[in-house]
Short mmCIF file of C-alpha atoms and ligand atoms in Angstrom, two decimals:
data_model
loop_
_atom_site.label_atom_id
_atom_site.label_comp_id
_atom_site.label_asym_id
_atom_site.label_seq_id
_atom_site.Cartn_x
_atom_site.Cartn_y
_atom_site.Cartn_z
CA UNK A 1 -33.26 16.31 -5.16
CA UNK A 2 -34.26 17.72 -8.40
CA UNK A 3 -30.91 19.02 -9.02
CA UNK A 4 -29.28 15.57 -9.83
CA UNK A 5 -27.69 15.61 -13.32
CA UNK A 6 -30.23 12.95 -14.46
CA UNK A 7 -33.01 14.82 -13.47
CA UNK A 8 -32.18 18.28 -15.52
CA UNK A 9 -31.00 16.26 -18.58
CA UNK A 10 -34.13 14.68 -18.98
CA UNK A 11 -37.18 15.90 -20.49
CA UNK A 12 -40.26 15.72 -18.34
CA UNK A 13 -41.21 12.52 -19.40
CA UNK A 14 -43.22 9.38 -17.95
CA UNK A 15 -42.89 6.16 -19.22
CA UNK A 16 -46.12 4.26 -20.42
CA UNK A 17 -48.14 6.37 -17.74
CA UNK A 18 -51.55 5.36 -17.04
CA UNK A 19 -53.15 8.21 -14.86
CA UNK A 20 -56.57 6.68 -16.06
CA UNK A 21 -59.40 5.90 -13.09
CA UNK A 22 -58.63 9.35 -11.39
CA UNK A 23 -56.11 8.90 -7.68
CA UNK A 24 -59.99 8.01 -6.36
CA UNK A 25 -58.87 4.52 -5.36
CA UNK A 26 -55.60 5.36 -3.41
CA UNK A 27 -56.03 8.32 -1.68
CA UNK A 28 -59.59 10.03 -1.88
CA UNK A 29 -62.30 7.29 -0.88
CA UNK A 30 -59.83 4.90 -0.12
CA UNK A 31 -59.17 1.32 -1.00
CA UNK A 32 -61.40 -1.25 -1.97
CA UNK A 33 -62.59 -3.15 0.55
CA UNK A 34 -60.36 -6.42 -0.67
CA UNK A 35 -57.32 -3.89 -0.95
CA UNK A 36 -57.84 -2.60 2.73
CA UNK A 37 -57.95 -6.22 3.92
CA UNK A 38 -55.09 -6.72 2.54
CA UNK A 39 -52.96 -3.38 3.05
CA UNK A 40 -54.56 -3.49 6.65
CA UNK A 41 -50.71 -5.14 8.14
CA UNK A 42 -48.91 -2.66 5.82
CA UNK A 43 -50.56 0.44 6.88
CA UNK A 44 -50.50 -0.68 10.66
CA UNK A 45 -46.87 -0.78 10.25
CA UNK A 46 -46.65 2.53 8.83
CA UNK A 47 -48.21 4.28 11.31
CA UNK A 48 -46.11 6.28 13.64
CA UNK A 49 -45.52 4.72 16.61
CA UNK A 50 -43.04 6.79 18.73
CA UNK A 51 -40.44 5.23 20.68
CA UNK A 52 -39.10 5.50 23.93
CA UNK A 53 -36.26 7.02 22.51
CA UNK A 54 -38.34 9.09 20.13
CA UNK A 55 -36.83 7.77 17.15
CA UNK A 56 -39.09 6.10 14.94
CA UNK A 57 -39.59 3.91 11.65
CA UNK A 58 -39.54 5.24 8.38
CA UNK A 59 -42.86 6.58 7.95
CA UNK A 60 -44.03 8.28 4.27
CA UNK A 61 -46.93 9.60 2.55
CA UNK A 62 -47.69 8.26 -0.98
CA UNK A 63 -46.31 11.50 -2.32
CA UNK A 64 -42.86 10.77 -0.63
CA UNK A 65 -42.77 7.09 -1.81
CA UNK A 66 -43.14 8.34 -5.47
CA UNK A 67 -40.26 10.83 -4.86
CA UNK A 68 -38.40 8.12 -2.86
CA UNK A 69 -39.47 5.58 -6.02
CA UNK A 70 -38.40 8.37 -8.50
CA UNK A 71 -34.53 8.88 -7.03
CA UNK A 72 -33.92 4.86 -6.61
CA UNK A 73 -35.30 4.39 -10.45
CA UNK A 74 -32.48 7.48 -11.20
CA UNK A 75 -29.74 5.77 -9.37
CA UNK A 76 -31.00 2.63 -10.91
CA UNK A 77 -30.74 3.74 -14.40
CA UNK A 78 -27.91 5.35 -13.92
CA UNK A 79 -26.33 2.38 -12.92
CA UNK A 80 -27.43 -0.13 -16.09
CA UNK A 81 -28.79 2.52 -18.34
CA UNK A 82 -31.71 2.41 -20.33
CA UNK A 83 -32.59 0.69 -23.75
CA UNK A 84 -33.66 3.93 -26.08
CA UNK A 85 -36.00 1.95 -28.44
CA UNK A 86 -39.69 3.36 -27.84
CA UNK A 87 -41.01 0.17 -29.86
CA UNK A 88 -39.90 -1.95 -26.80
CA UNK A 89 -41.46 0.76 -23.77
CA UNK A 90 -44.49 0.71 -25.87
CA UNK A 91 -45.14 -2.91 -25.66
CA UNK A 92 -43.56 -3.60 -21.97
CA UNK A 93 -45.47 -0.36 -20.73
CA UNK A 94 -49.06 -1.87 -22.23
CA UNK A 95 -48.40 -5.42 -20.69
CA UNK A 96 -47.29 -4.00 -17.24
CA UNK A 97 -50.44 -1.48 -17.89
CA UNK A 98 -52.89 -3.94 -18.59
CA UNK A 99 -51.76 -6.22 -15.29
CA UNK A 100 -51.48 -2.94 -13.01
CA UNK A 101 -55.19 -1.76 -13.31
CA UNK A 102 -56.11 -5.08 -12.01
CA UNK A 103 -53.73 -4.60 -8.76
CA UNK A 104 -54.84 -2.73 -5.83
CA UNK A 105 -53.13 0.30 -6.96
CA UNK A 106 -53.89 0.51 -10.49
CA UNK A 107 -53.67 4.88 -9.69
CA UNK A 108 -50.10 4.76 -9.43
CA UNK A 109 -47.80 6.66 -11.95
CA UNK A 110 -46.64 3.32 -12.90
CA UNK A 111 -43.81 3.52 -15.19
CA UNK A 112 -41.94 0.48 -16.85
CA UNK A 113 -38.44 0.26 -17.80
CA UNK A 114 -36.33 -1.65 -20.04
CA UNK A 115 -32.55 -1.45 -18.77
CA UNK A 116 -29.61 -1.83 -21.13
CA UNK A 117 -27.86 -4.92 -19.85
CA UNK A 118 -26.98 -8.45 -20.17
CA UNK A 119 -27.56 -9.61 -16.55
CA UNK A 120 -30.72 -11.20 -16.12
CA UNK A 121 -32.72 -8.98 -13.41
CA UNK A 122 -35.88 -7.01 -12.57
CA UNK A 123 -36.49 -4.59 -9.88
CA UNK A 124 -38.86 -2.62 -8.83
CA UNK A 125 -38.79 0.43 -6.86
CA UNK A 126 -41.57 2.32 -4.67
CA UNK A 127 -43.94 3.82 -5.94
CA UNK A 128 -45.00 1.81 -9.13
CA UNK A 129 -41.28 1.80 -10.95
CA UNK A 130 -40.74 -1.37 -12.32
CA UNK A 131 -37.53 -1.98 -14.15
CA UNK A 132 -37.04 -5.25 -15.83
CA UNK A 133 -33.40 -5.80 -17.79
CA UNK A 134 -32.84 -6.68 -21.82
CA UNK A 135 -30.91 -9.77 -20.43
CA UNK A 136 -34.40 -10.80 -18.72
CA UNK A 137 -36.27 -10.40 -21.91
CA UNK A 138 -33.47 -12.31 -24.04
CA UNK A 139 -34.73 -15.35 -21.80
CA UNK A 140 -38.45 -15.06 -21.80
CA UNK A 141 -40.22 -16.44 -24.52
CA UNK A 142 -43.80 -15.05 -24.63
CA UNK A 143 -46.37 -12.69 -22.89
CA UNK A 144 -47.04 -15.14 -20.10
CA UNK A 145 -43.78 -15.10 -18.89
CA UNK A 146 -43.70 -11.67 -18.73
CA UNK A 147 -46.43 -11.04 -17.50
CA UNK A 148 -45.29 -13.51 -14.90
CA UNK A 149 -41.88 -11.28 -14.01
CA UNK A 150 -43.99 -8.22 -14.35
CA UNK A 151 -47.05 -9.47 -12.08
CA UNK A 152 -44.60 -10.84 -9.41
CA UNK A 153 -42.61 -6.97 -9.09
CA UNK A 154 -45.90 -5.60 -9.39
CA UNK A 155 -46.71 -7.10 -6.03
CA UNK A 156 -43.65 -5.92 -4.94
CA UNK A 157 -44.96 -2.61 -5.20
CA UNK A 158 -48.32 -2.72 -4.46
CA UNK A 159 -47.88 -4.54 -0.93
CA UNK A 160 -44.86 -1.93 0.14
CA UNK A 161 -42.52 -4.50 0.48
CA UNK A 162 -38.81 -2.78 0.40
CA UNK A 163 -40.47 0.19 2.72
CA UNK A 164 -41.65 -2.88 5.51
CA UNK A 165 -37.98 -4.07 4.75
CA UNK A 166 -36.37 -1.34 5.21
CA UNK A 167 -38.46 -0.48 8.86
CA UNK A 168 -37.73 -4.02 9.29
CA UNK A 169 -34.04 -3.98 9.41
CA UNK A 170 -34.16 -0.36 10.74
CA UNK A 171 -31.90 0.75 8.31
CA UNK A 172 -33.54 4.25 8.16
CA UNK A 173 -34.99 5.90 11.33
CA UNK A 174 -36.01 9.17 11.42
CA UNK A 175 -36.72 11.33 14.26
CA UNK A 176 -40.42 11.35 16.09
CA UNK A 177 -41.08 14.73 14.90
CA UNK A 178 -39.28 14.03 11.33
CA UNK A 179 -41.44 13.67 8.69
CA UNK A 180 -39.54 12.95 5.38
CA UNK A 181 -41.19 16.25 3.06
CA UNK A 182 -38.35 18.38 2.10
CA UNK A 183 -35.81 16.80 4.43
CA UNK A 184 -33.21 15.96 1.61
CA UNK A 185 -30.49 13.94 3.98
CA UNK A 186 -33.85 12.08 5.30
CA UNK A 187 -34.19 11.81 1.89
CA UNK A 188 -30.69 10.34 0.42
CA UNK A 189 -30.42 8.07 3.18
CA UNK A 190 -33.45 6.39 2.30
CA UNK A 191 -32.77 6.15 -1.41
CA UNK A 192 -29.11 4.52 -0.58
CA UNK A 193 -30.94 2.07 1.91
CA UNK A 194 -33.73 1.49 -1.03
CA UNK A 195 -31.35 1.59 -3.68
CA UNK A 196 -29.26 -1.41 -1.39
CA UNK A 197 -32.33 -3.33 -0.38
CA UNK A 198 -33.47 -3.38 -4.29
CA UNK A 199 -30.75 -4.35 -6.51
CA UNK A 200 -28.30 -5.57 -3.59
CA UNK A 201 -29.74 -7.29 -0.65
CA UNK A 202 -33.42 -8.16 -2.48
CA UNK A 203 -36.69 -9.32 -0.07
CA UNK A 204 -36.85 -12.33 2.22
CA UNK A 205 -38.31 -15.09 1.58
CA UNK A 206 -41.83 -14.01 2.78
CA UNK A 207 -42.07 -10.89 0.55
CA UNK A 208 -41.29 -13.60 -2.82
CA UNK A 209 -43.31 -16.17 -1.57
CA UNK A 210 -46.44 -13.38 -1.67
CA UNK A 211 -45.00 -11.93 -5.01
CA UNK A 212 -45.23 -15.18 -6.43
CA UNK A 213 -48.57 -15.66 -5.27
CA UNK A 214 -50.09 -12.54 -5.96
CA UNK A 215 -48.65 -12.16 -8.98
CA UNK A 216 -49.25 -15.56 -10.52
CA UNK A 217 -53.36 -14.31 -9.07
CA UNK A 218 -52.70 -11.03 -11.22
CA UNK A 219 -51.42 -12.03 -14.48
CA UNK A 220 -54.28 -14.88 -14.24
CA UNK A 221 -57.19 -12.23 -13.73
CA UNK A 222 -55.85 -10.53 -16.49
CA UNK A 223 -56.11 -13.20 -18.86
CA UNK A 224 -52.52 -14.99 -18.77
CA UNK A 225 -51.89 -18.26 -18.45
CA UNK A 226 -50.74 -18.19 -14.62
CA UNK A 227 -47.63 -21.13 -15.55
CA UNK A 228 -45.71 -18.03 -16.99
CA UNK A 229 -43.75 -17.29 -13.95
CA UNK A 230 -43.04 -21.38 -13.73
CA UNK A 231 -41.65 -21.44 -17.61
CA UNK A 232 -39.25 -18.60 -16.99
CA UNK A 233 -37.93 -19.51 -13.40
CA UNK A 234 -37.27 -23.02 -15.11
CA UNK A 235 -35.38 -21.10 -17.52
CA UNK A 236 -33.03 -19.64 -14.93
CA UNK A 237 -32.70 -22.44 -13.73
CA UNK A 238 -31.24 -24.55 -16.65
CA UNK A 239 -29.11 -21.26 -17.10
CA UNK A 240 -27.75 -22.14 -14.24
CA UNK A 241 -27.51 -25.84 -14.10
CA UNK A 242 -23.58 -26.10 -14.80
CA UNK A 243 -22.90 -23.10 -11.75
CA UNK A 244 -21.14 -24.86 -9.13
CA UNK A 245 -21.68 -21.65 -6.57
CA UNK A 246 -25.35 -20.94 -5.95
CA UNK A 247 -25.28 -18.11 -8.05
CA UNK A 248 -27.51 -17.47 -10.64
CA UNK A 249 -30.85 -17.39 -8.68
CA UNK A 250 -30.04 -20.67 -6.78
CA UNK A 251 -30.46 -22.77 -9.69
CA UNK A 252 -29.52 -25.63 -7.88
CA UNK A 253 -30.85 -24.97 -4.52
CA UNK A 254 -33.78 -27.04 -3.52
CA UNK A 255 -35.81 -24.08 -2.83
CA UNK A 256 -35.99 -23.08 -6.13
CA UNK A 257 -37.59 -26.67 -6.61
CA UNK A 258 -39.66 -25.87 -3.94
CA UNK A 259 -41.07 -22.98 -4.98
CA UNK A 260 -41.69 -23.97 -8.32
CA UNK A 261 -43.99 -26.93 -6.79
CA UNK A 262 -45.52 -24.19 -4.67
CA UNK A 263 -46.87 -22.28 -7.70
CA UNK A 264 -47.60 -25.50 -9.23
CA UNK A 265 -49.57 -26.53 -6.63
CA UNK A 266 -51.54 -22.65 -6.21
CA UNK A 267 -52.33 -22.77 -9.80
CA UNK A 268 -54.19 -26.08 -9.21
CA UNK A 269 -56.00 -25.14 -6.11
CA UNK A 270 -57.36 -21.74 -6.95
CA UNK A 271 -58.18 -23.80 -10.71
CA UNK A 272 -56.42 -20.45 -12.10
CA UNK A 273 -57.00 -21.45 -15.95
CA UNK A 274 -56.54 -17.92 -17.63
CA UNK A 275 -54.94 -19.22 -20.91
CA UNK A 276 -53.41 -16.62 -23.43
CA UNK A 277 -49.75 -16.74 -24.03
CA UNK A 278 -49.04 -15.04 -26.73
CA UNK A 279 -46.02 -15.82 -28.00
CA UNK A 280 -45.97 -14.42 -32.06
CA UNK A 281 -46.99 -10.64 -30.47
CA UNK A 282 -44.05 -11.14 -27.96
CA UNK A 283 -41.87 -12.11 -30.53
CA UNK A 284 -42.75 -9.29 -32.59
CA UNK A 285 -41.95 -6.89 -29.99
CA UNK A 286 -38.67 -8.33 -28.47
CA UNK A 287 -35.78 -10.06 -30.26
CA UNK A 288 -33.05 -9.88 -27.89
CA UNK A 289 -30.80 -12.78 -27.47
CA UNK A 290 -29.33 -14.00 -24.33
CA UNK A 291 -26.03 -13.71 -23.45
CA UNK A 292 -24.60 -16.75 -21.10
CA UNK A 293 -23.26 -16.11 -17.57
CA UNK A 294 -19.83 -16.56 -18.35
CA UNK A 295 -19.57 -14.27 -21.50
CA UNK A 296 -21.32 -11.01 -19.32
CA UNK A 297 -19.40 -8.29 -18.95
CA UNK A 298 -19.29 -7.45 -15.52
CA UNK A 299 -17.97 -4.02 -13.73
CA UNK A 300 -16.31 -3.72 -9.74
CA UNK A 301 -19.56 -4.83 -7.65
CA UNK A 302 -17.94 -2.24 -4.99
CA UNK A 303 -18.05 0.54 -7.38
CA UNK A 304 -21.06 -0.24 -9.51
CA UNK A 305 -23.55 1.10 -7.23
CA UNK A 306 -21.41 4.23 -6.11
CA UNK A 307 -20.38 5.61 -9.64
CA UNK A 308 -24.04 6.46 -10.64
CA UNK A 309 -23.58 9.97 -13.11
CA UNK A 310 -26.29 11.52 -11.01
CA UNK A 311 -24.92 10.95 -7.33
CA UNK A 312 -24.28 13.78 -5.49
CA UNK A 313 -20.28 13.69 -3.64
CA UNK A 314 -22.61 13.28 0.04
CA UNK A 315 -24.29 10.18 -1.39
CA UNK A 316 -21.01 8.31 -2.44
CA UNK A 317 -19.98 8.86 1.24
CA UNK A 318 -22.40 7.23 3.01
CA UNK A 319 -22.80 4.54 0.34
CA UNK A 320 -19.00 3.99 0.76
CA UNK A 321 -20.25 3.55 4.80
CA UNK A 322 -21.97 0.57 4.26
CA UNK A 323 -21.29 -3.03 5.83
CA UNK A 324 -20.53 -5.39 2.65
CA UNK A 325 -23.32 -6.13 1.39
CA UNK A 326 -24.97 -9.34 1.52
CA UNK A 327 -25.50 -11.23 -1.97
CA UNK A 328 -27.96 -10.60 -4.12
CA UNK A 329 -28.36 -13.02 -7.38
CA UNK A 330 -29.98 -11.79 -10.67
CA UNK A 331 -32.94 -11.54 -9.70
CA UNK A 332 -32.31 -12.51 -6.37
CA UNK A 333 -35.72 -10.70 -5.24
CA UNK A 334 -37.23 -12.90 -7.55
CA UNK A 335 -35.86 -16.07 -5.83
CA UNK A 336 -36.16 -17.48 -1.80
CA UNK A 337 -33.51 -16.42 -0.01
CA UNK A 338 -30.82 -18.86 1.16
CA UNK A 339 -27.64 -18.56 2.76
CA UNK A 340 -26.47 -15.56 0.85
CA UNK A 341 -22.48 -15.96 -0.22
CA UNK A 342 -20.48 -12.58 1.18
CA UNK A 343 -19.39 -10.83 -1.48
CA UNK A 344 -16.25 -8.65 -1.55
CA UNK A 345 -16.83 -5.26 -2.00
CA UNK A 346 -13.90 -4.18 -4.14
CA UNK A 347 -13.56 -7.90 -6.49
CA UNK A 348 -12.76 -6.47 -10.00
CA UNK A 349 -13.16 -9.52 -12.67
CA UNK A 350 -15.03 -11.11 -15.60
CA UNK A 351 -18.28 -13.07 -15.70
CA UNK A 352 -18.09 -15.63 -13.12
CA UNK A 353 -15.13 -15.20 -10.93
CA UNK A 354 -15.44 -15.54 -7.15
CA UNK A 355 -17.58 -12.39 -5.81
CA UNK A 356 -18.71 -11.01 -8.79
CA UNK A 357 -22.38 -12.08 -9.49
CA UNK A 358 -22.51 -11.22 -13.53
CA UNK A 359 -26.10 -11.20 -13.33
CA UNK A 360 -25.96 -8.06 -10.94
CA UNK A 361 -22.38 -6.54 -11.64
CA UNK A 362 -23.06 -6.65 -15.22
CA UNK A 363 -22.25 -3.80 -17.12
CA UNK A 364 -24.83 -1.12 -17.92
CA UNK A 365 -25.92 1.18 -20.57
CA UNK A 366 -24.74 4.88 -20.51
CA UNK A 367 -27.81 6.14 -21.28
CA UNK A 368 -29.90 6.82 -18.37
CA UNK A 369 -32.94 8.87 -19.52
CA UNK A 370 -36.26 7.70 -19.61
CA UNK A 371 -37.86 6.92 -23.09
CA UNK A 372 -40.92 9.13 -23.43
CA UNK A 373 -43.85 6.67 -24.48
CA UNK A 374 -47.72 8.01 -23.93
CA UNK A 375 -50.07 5.80 -23.64
CA UNK A 376 -53.61 6.17 -21.79
CA UNK A 377 -56.61 3.43 -20.32
CA UNK A 378 -58.08 3.80 -24.81
CA UNK A 379 -54.24 2.21 -25.16
CA UNK A 380 -54.28 -0.57 -22.71
CA UNK A 381 -57.90 -1.69 -23.68
CA UNK A 382 -56.89 -2.14 -27.39
CA UNK A 383 -54.01 -4.09 -26.14
CA UNK A 384 -55.67 -6.00 -24.28
CA UNK A 385 -58.33 -6.51 -26.84
CA UNK A 386 -55.86 -7.46 -29.34
CA UNK A 387 -54.55 -10.29 -26.94
CA UNK A 388 -57.76 -11.81 -26.11
CA UNK A 389 -57.28 -10.48 -22.44
CA UNK A 390 -59.50 -10.12 -19.84
ZN1 ZN B 401 -39.37 -10.63 -5.76
#
């Protein structure tokens, strides 16, 4: 796995890693009571259930989850490129870490990555790798909206939504005696299924609702105005209001309004009253300009996920065998899953053309390297203090 072009091309850097409070919580002394409650169902799902035919659902340790996330992130970064700007990464990393500290898995090596594309998207890979596009940042107007988006993605990681989804779909199974460790063929199958799940398919409605609900609570707990996600989703809705297809986050789809209403109700019923929006700080750090959906340069959706420089030949072969992808809208993992129109895998066209989702099929940058920014607990504490966060 480490032989991939990307891994070799990059100095060993970790972006915005917070390795403060020991691995303690997660591994040794076990999660807190609250975390255990929330994770109970998942842990149960992860347990090795031997099947009659000696095949079991994908099971993995924390270390394997970490390795999987790293490889999936490489693939996402190869597809979209990384904005080579340390200042931007430092800022996004600080907001992300401030949130992640308050999550149920604070000790993960959280890594926040800004992808070099105009498409509006965010992707959470297992193990703590959170990606957000330049295009998404361009639509965000203040730090509480950013916290709303990152909080949502962080919950996809802490609740292990991807791994659960792969288990549920049986996209990857393993022999009863098999483990992932040292099994590169199995790991590659998992990487492909995970990438497909994150970038192409998106999560189911239950996972999206859970990420909304817990993500908003997390943002509020950190001191951010809890309606940040509403602000961002409303911008997205406006961005896509003229779309005839249910593209662009199902903008005209009733589910979007339902979703916004649900979030609003939660804020009221749970009395979430944090108030930091921090528009000036956001504006000082982020100055991207949004590109209209119809002006986004796109690439062949059939090839987009496959041509990553880091992909080895056998990976490509594996991917091309897959059935046509279900539609994934830009930020579809942030959206309720609706009908999911079919995508033609081999259409090459400009933004807005049939079969192309500009937000997802947007052209990306060419540099997949992580940007090295070192931050520790003291930096996060200072950042929170400066913003009046809790
Ligand atoms: Zn989501």
